[in-house]
Coordinates of C-alpha atoms in Angstrom, one line a residue:
Chain A
M1 CA 13.6 68.5 -179.1
D2 CA 16.8 69.0 -181.1
L3 CA 19.4 66.3 -180.9
T4 CA 22.6 65.5 -182.8
V5 CA 23.4 62.0 -183.8
N6 CA 26.9 61.5 -185.1
D7 CA 27.0 65.3 -185.6
K8 CA 23.8 65.3 -187.7
P9 CA 20.7 67.2 -186.5
V10 CA 17.7 65.0 -185.5
Q11 CA 14.3 66.1 -184.1
L12 CA 12.2 64.0 -181.8
P13 CA 9.2 64.7 -179.6
Q14 CA 9.9 65.8 -176.0
G15 CA 10.3 62.9 -173.6
S16 CA 11.5 60.4 -176.2
N17 CA 13.9 57.7 -175.0
L18 CA 16.9 56.1 -176.6
S19 CA 15.1 53.1 -178.0
E20 CA 12.6 55.4 -179.7
L21 CA 15.5 57.3 -181.3
L22 CA 17.1 54.1 -182.7
H23 CA 13.6 53.1 -184.0
H24 CA 13.2 56.5 -185.5
L25 CA 16.5 56.2 -187.3
N26 CA 15.4 52.8 -188.6
L27 CA 18.5 51.1 -187.3
K28 CA 18.1 47.4 -187.5
Q29 CA 21.7 46.2 -187.1
P30 CA 22.0 44.2 -183.9
H31 CA 25.6 45.2 -182.9
L32 CA 25.5 48.9 -182.4
A33 CA 26.5 50.8 -179.3
V34 CA 25.4 54.2 -178.1
A35 CA 26.8 57.0 -176.0
V36 CA 24.9 60.1 -174.9
N37 CA 27.0 63.2 -174.0
D38 CA 30.1 60.9 -173.9
E39 CA 28.5 58.4 -171.5
V40 CA 28.1 54.9 -172.8
I41 CA 24.5 53.8 -172.2
P42 CA 24.1 50.0 -171.6
R43 CA 21.6 48.3 -173.9
A44 CA 19.4 47.4 -171.0
R45 CA 18.8 51.1 -170.2
H46 CA 18.0 52.2 -173.8
S47 CA 14.2 52.1 -173.3
S48 CA 14.3 53.9 -169.9
F49 CA 16.9 56.5 -170.9
K50 CA 15.0 59.7 -171.5
L51 CA 16.7 62.1 -174.0
Q52 CA 17.0 65.8 -173.3
N53 CA 17.0 68.8 -175.7
R54 CA 20.5 69.3 -177.2
D55 CA 21.8 65.8 -176.2
K56 CA 24.7 64.7 -178.3
I57 CA 24.4 61.0 -179.3
I58 CA 27.1 58.9 -180.8
I59 CA 26.3 55.6 -182.4
V60 CA 29.1 53.2 -183.3
E61 CA 29.4 50.0 -185.3
A62 CA 32.2 47.5 -186.0
V63 CA 34.3 48.3 -189.0
G64 CA 37.5 46.8 -190.5
G65 CA 40.5 47.1 -188.2
G66 CA 43.5 45.3 -186.9
Chain B
M1 CA 50.7 10.9 -195.0
L2 CA 51.0 10.3 -191.3
K3 CA 49.5 7.0 -190.1
D4 CA 48.0 8.7 -187.1
N5 CA 47.9 12.4 -186.1
T6 CA 49.5 12.0 -182.7
A7 CA 52.4 14.2 -183.9
L8 CA 50.0 17.0 -184.7
R9 CA 48.4 16.9 -181.2
D10 CA 48.7 20.3 -179.4
E11 CA 47.1 22.0 -176.4
P12 CA 44.5 24.6 -177.2
L13 CA 45.3 28.3 -176.9
V14 CA 43.5 29.4 -173.7
I15 CA 42.5 33.1 -173.4
G16 CA 40.5 33.9 -170.3
A17 CA 37.7 31.4 -170.3
R18 CA 37.9 30.6 -174.0
R19 CA 39.8 27.9 -175.8
F20 CA 41.0 28.1 -179.4
R21 CA 42.6 25.6 -181.9
S22 CA 44.0 28.2 -184.3
R23 CA 47.0 30.2 -183.1
L24 CA 46.6 32.8 -185.9
M25 CA 44.4 35.8 -185.2
V26 CA 43.5 38.2 -188.0
G27 CA 42.3 41.8 -188.5
T28 CA 39.7 43.0 -190.9
G29 CA 41.3 46.4 -192.0
K30 CA 42.8 47.5 -195.4
Y31 CA 41.0 45.0 -197.6
A32 CA 39.7 46.0 -201.0
S33 CA 36.2 44.7 -200.4
M34 CA 34.0 42.9 -197.8
E35 CA 34.1 39.8 -200.1
Q36 CA 37.9 39.8 -200.0
T37 CA 37.9 40.3 -196.2
V38 CA 35.7 37.2 -195.8
A39 CA 37.7 35.1 -198.3
A40 CA 41.0 36.0 -196.6
I41 CA 39.7 35.4 -193.1
E42 CA 38.3 32.0 -194.0
A43 CA 41.5 31.0 -195.7
S44 CA 43.5 32.0 -192.6
G45 CA 41.7 29.5 -190.5
A46 CA 41.5 32.1 -187.7
E47 CA 38.9 31.9 -185.0
I48 CA 39.6 35.3 -183.5
V49 CA 39.0 38.3 -185.7
T50 CA 39.6 41.9 -184.8
V51 CA 37.4 44.8 -185.6
A52 CA 37.5 48.6 -184.9
L53 CA 34.7 50.8 -183.7
R54 CA 33.7 53.8 -185.6
R55 CA 30.8 56.1 -185.9
L56 CA 27.9 54.6 -187.9
D57 CA 28.0 55.7 -191.5
F58 CA 24.4 56.6 -192.3
S59 CA 25.3 57.1 -196.0
R60 CA 26.7 53.6 -196.6
K61 CA 24.6 51.5 -198.9
G62 CA 26.1 48.0 -198.3
G63 CA 25.9 45.9 -195.1
N64 CA 27.8 46.3 -191.9
L65 CA 31.1 44.3 -191.4
L66 CA 29.3 41.9 -189.0
D67 CA 26.8 41.1 -191.8
Y68 CA 29.8 39.5 -193.5
I69 CA 31.8 38.2 -190.5
D70 CA 29.3 36.1 -188.5
P71 CA 29.9 36.7 -184.8
Q72 CA 28.3 33.2 -184.2
K73 CA 31.1 31.7 -186.2
F74 CA 34.1 33.9 -185.3
C75 CA 35.1 35.3 -181.9
I76 CA 35.1 39.0 -182.6
L77 CA 37.8 41.0 -180.8
P78 CA 37.1 44.7 -180.9
N79 CA 40.1 47.0 -180.6
T80 CA 40.6 50.5 -179.2
A81 CA 42.8 51.6 -182.1
A82 CA 43.4 55.3 -182.5
C83 CA 42.8 56.0 -178.8
F84 CA 45.5 58.3 -177.4
T85 CA 44.3 58.4 -173.8
A86 CA 43.3 55.8 -171.2
K87 CA 39.9 57.6 -171.0
D88 CA 39.2 57.2 -174.7
A89 CA 40.3 53.6 -174.7
I90 CA 38.1 52.8 -171.6
N91 CA 35.1 54.4 -173.2
T92 CA 35.7 52.6 -176.5
A93 CA 36.0 49.3 -174.7
R94 CA 32.7 50.1 -172.9
M95 CA 31.1 50.9 -176.3
A96 CA 32.5 47.6 -177.7
R97 CA 30.9 45.6 -174.9
E98 CA 27.6 47.3 -175.5
M99 CA 27.6 46.0 -179.1
G100 CA 26.5 42.8 -177.4
L101 CA 29.2 40.5 -178.7
N102 CA 31.5 39.5 -175.8
D103 CA 33.8 41.0 -173.1
L104 CA 37.0 40.8 -175.0
I105 CA 39.0 43.9 -175.8
K106 CA 42.2 44.4 -177.7
L107 CA 43.5 47.3 -175.7
E108 CA 45.6 49.9 -177.5
V109 CA 46.5 53.3 -176.0
I110 CA 48.7 55.0 -178.6
G111 CA 51.5 57.3 -177.5
N112 CA 52.8 58.6 -180.8
E113 CA 51.0 59.1 -184.2
K114 CA 54.0 58.3 -186.4
T115 CA 55.3 55.2 -184.7
L116 CA 52.0 54.0 -183.2
F117 CA 54.0 52.9 -180.2
P118 CA 51.9 52.5 -177.0
D119 CA 51.7 54.9 -174.1
N120 CA 52.7 52.5 -171.3
E121 CA 51.3 54.7 -168.5
G122 CA 47.9 55.1 -170.2
L123 CA 47.8 51.4 -171.2
L124 CA 48.4 50.2 -167.7
Q125 CA 45.8 52.6 -166.3
A126 CA 43.2 51.5 -168.8
A127 CA 44.0 47.8 -168.3
R128 CA 43.5 48.1 -164.6
V129 CA 40.1 49.8 -165.0
L130 CA 38.8 47.4 -167.6
V131 CA 39.9 44.3 -165.8
K132 CA 38.0 45.5 -162.8
E133 CA 35.0 46.0 -165.0
G134 CA 35.1 42.4 -166.0
F135 CA 36.7 42.7 -169.5
T136 CA 39.0 40.1 -170.9
V137 CA 41.9 42.5 -171.7
L138 CA 44.4 41.7 -174.4
P139 CA 46.9 44.6 -174.5
Y140 CA 49.1 45.7 -177.4
F141 CA 52.5 46.9 -176.2
N142 CA 56.2 47.3 -176.9
D143 CA 58.4 44.2 -176.6
D144 CA 59.2 45.2 -173.0
P145 CA 59.4 42.4 -170.4
V146 CA 58.9 44.7 -167.4
M147 CA 55.7 46.1 -168.9
A148 CA 54.6 42.5 -169.8
K149 CA 54.8 41.6 -166.1
K150 CA 53.0 44.7 -165.0
L151 CA 50.2 44.0 -167.5
E152 CA 49.9 40.4 -166.2
D153 CA 49.9 41.6 -162.6
V154 CA 46.9 43.9 -163.3
G155 CA 45.0 40.9 -164.7
C156 CA 45.3 41.0 -168.4
A157 CA 44.3 37.6 -170.0
A158 CA 47.3 37.6 -172.4
V159 CA 50.1 40.0 -173.4
M160 CA 50.5 41.1 -177.0
P161 CA 54.0 42.5 -177.7
L162 CA 54.6 43.9 -181.2
A163 CA 57.1 42.2 -183.5
A164 CA 57.7 45.6 -185.2
P165 CA 55.7 48.8 -185.7
I166 CA 52.0 48.4 -186.7
G167 CA 51.7 48.0 -190.5
S168 CA 55.5 48.0 -191.0
G169 CA 55.9 44.4 -192.1
L170 CA 59.5 44.4 -190.7
G171 CA 59.1 41.0 -188.9
L172 CA 60.3 40.1 -185.4
L173 CA 62.9 42.7 -184.6
N174 CA 63.8 41.6 -181.1
P175 CA 63.4 37.9 -180.6
Y176 CA 65.5 38.1 -177.4
N177 CA 63.0 40.4 -175.7
V178 CA 60.1 38.2 -176.7
K179 CA 61.9 35.2 -175.2
I180 CA 62.4 37.1 -171.9
I181 CA 58.7 38.2 -172.0
M182 CA 57.8 34.5 -172.4
E183 CA 59.9 33.7 -169.3
S184 CA 58.4 36.7 -167.4
V185 CA 54.7 35.9 -167.6
S186 CA 52.4 32.9 -167.4
V187 CA 49.6 34.2 -169.5
P188 CA 49.7 33.6 -173.3
V189 CA 52.2 35.7 -175.3
I190 CA 50.7 36.7 -178.6
I191 CA 52.8 38.6 -181.2
D192 CA 50.7 41.6 -182.4
A193 CA 51.8 43.7 -185.3
G194 CA 54.8 43.9 -187.6
V195 CA 54.7 40.4 -189.3
G196 CA 55.3 40.9 -193.0
T197 CA 55.4 37.5 -194.6
A198 CA 55.2 33.8 -193.8
S199 CA 58.8 33.3 -192.6
D200 CA 58.3 36.1 -190.0
A201 CA 55.3 34.2 -188.6
A202 CA 57.1 30.9 -188.6
K203 CA 60.2 32.4 -186.9
A204 CA 58.0 34.0 -184.2
M205 CA 56.1 30.7 -183.6
E206 CA 59.4 28.8 -183.5
L207 CA 60.4 30.9 -180.4
G208 CA 57.4 29.4 -178.6
V209 CA 55.0 32.3 -178.6
D210 CA 51.4 31.2 -178.1
G211 CA 50.0 32.9 -181.2
I212 CA 50.2 35.8 -183.7
L213 CA 47.8 38.5 -184.5
M214 CA 48.2 40.2 -187.9
N215 CA 46.3 42.4 -190.3
S216 CA 48.5 44.2 -192.9
G217 CA 50.7 41.1 -193.4
I218 CA 47.7 39.5 -195.1
A219 CA 45.6 42.4 -196.2
A220 CA 48.4 44.4 -197.8
A221 CA 49.8 41.4 -199.8
K222 CA 49.2 41.5 -203.5
D223 CA 47.0 38.4 -203.2
P224 CA 45.6 38.4 -199.6
V225 CA 43.8 35.1 -199.9
R226 CA 47.0 33.3 -200.9
M227 CA 48.9 35.1 -198.1
A228 CA 46.3 34.1 -195.6
I229 CA 46.9 30.5 -196.5
A230 CA 50.7 31.0 -196.3
M231 CA 50.3 32.6 -192.9
R232 CA 48.1 29.7 -191.6
L233 CA 50.7 27.2 -192.8
A234 CA 53.6 29.3 -191.4
V235 CA 51.9 29.6 -187.9
E236 CA 51.2 25.8 -187.9
S237 CA 54.7 24.9 -189.1
G238 CA 56.4 27.3 -186.7
R239 CA 54.4 25.8 -183.9
L240 CA 55.2 22.3 -184.9
A241 CA 58.9 23.1 -185.1
Y242 CA 58.7 24.7 -181.6
L243 CA 57.0 21.6 -180.2
A244 CA 59.5 19.3 -182.1
G245 CA 62.5 21.2 -180.7
R246 CA 65.1 22.3 -183.2
M247 CA 68.6 20.8 -183.4
P248 CA 71.4 22.7 -181.8
K249 CA 73.3 25.2 -184.0
R250 CA 77.0 24.3 -184.7
L251 CA 79.8 26.3 -186.1
Y252 CA 81.4 23.4 -188.0
A253 CA 80.1 20.6 -190.2
N254 CA 78.8 17.4 -188.7
A255 CA 78.5 14.7 -191.3
S256 CA 75.2 13.0 -191.7
S257 CA 76.7 9.9 -193.4
P258 CA 78.9 7.4 -191.6
L259 CA 82.7 8.2 -191.8
T260 CA 83.6 4.5 -191.3
G261 CA 83.3 1.6 -193.8
L262 CA 84.1 3.8 -196.8
P263 CA 84.4 1.6 -200.0
W264 CA 87.8 2.9 -200.9
G265 CA 89.0 4.1 -197.5
G266 CA 92.0 2.8 -195.6

C-alpha cells in the first residue's frame, strides 16, 4: 500500500501496522509521536493500529524552541 | 561568606505535582549549535527546559535535541508555538504527551503573526480541553489580570504573562499589570517572553513573580553561556531582594550618618 510519511511516499505491505512502519523507517529515537490522518495515535496503540492505503502519517520530534 | 545559609532559604517553586529549586526556565531555540545549547542550559541552572515539536527531519545527520538534553536530568516542557487555533494547539499537546516525556504543556495559541500576541478565546478553549485530558497546562498570555483569573479558573497549573513581545528583549513593560495578576491568582505567576538582559530578569523577580521563562534573552546574546550565568544570578538576586523587602522610596535625602555629635558642629 502507498502511504505518505511527512509528505514523503512510503510503500508497505497490506495490513501493516504503525509499529511496523516505524521499524521499516529504522527510527530508533525514543521520543517521537505519530499522527495518522491528523489523529494522534497513543504509543500503546501503535502495534494494533492497522494502516490503510493512502494514509497520511506525521511523525514529530522535539526541536529547539522557546 | 555567610556563616550559615539561612538567609538563602526559599520555598520551592511548585508547578502541579512537581517542585523545583530553580526559578529560571529556559528555551532551546536560536542557538548556533547543539553544543552551545547544552552549555548555555547547564550554565543557567534551569531545571525546566522548553522544546518545540516539528516534523521529523529524515535528512538530518546529527542527533535529536533530546540526545543532547537528557530528559532524565531536565524537566522537558514542550510548547505549542506557531499554533494559531485551539484545535492545532490541542493536537500538538496530544502529540507532545505521546513523546513519552510527561504531561506538561506550555500552551500557546497565537492570534497574530507579527506581534505573536495570543488569541485569548482560543487559548482559554484549548486550556479547558487539555486540563480535562489531564495535562499540566502552563499558558502564555498577555499581561491581562482578567485573563489570568480565567486561566486559573479552568485549571491551569500556572499562568505565564509576557513581559514584552516574544523575542523583543524589551523587558518588563507593565509591572503594574503583573502585580495585579499576582494578586488575582493563587497559582504561580511566571514571566514568559520579552526579557532582554539580566536587569530585566532581576526587576521582574523583585516584583515577586514566581519565576521567569526565557529563550532569546540568552540565545540571542553575543555570548549565550555568559548571559545564561548572568540570568541565573539575576533571577536569584531578584528573588532574594524580593524576599528581603526593599526600602521605601523617598523624594528627599535621608542621611545615613548621624547628624548629631559632629566634631566641629555647634
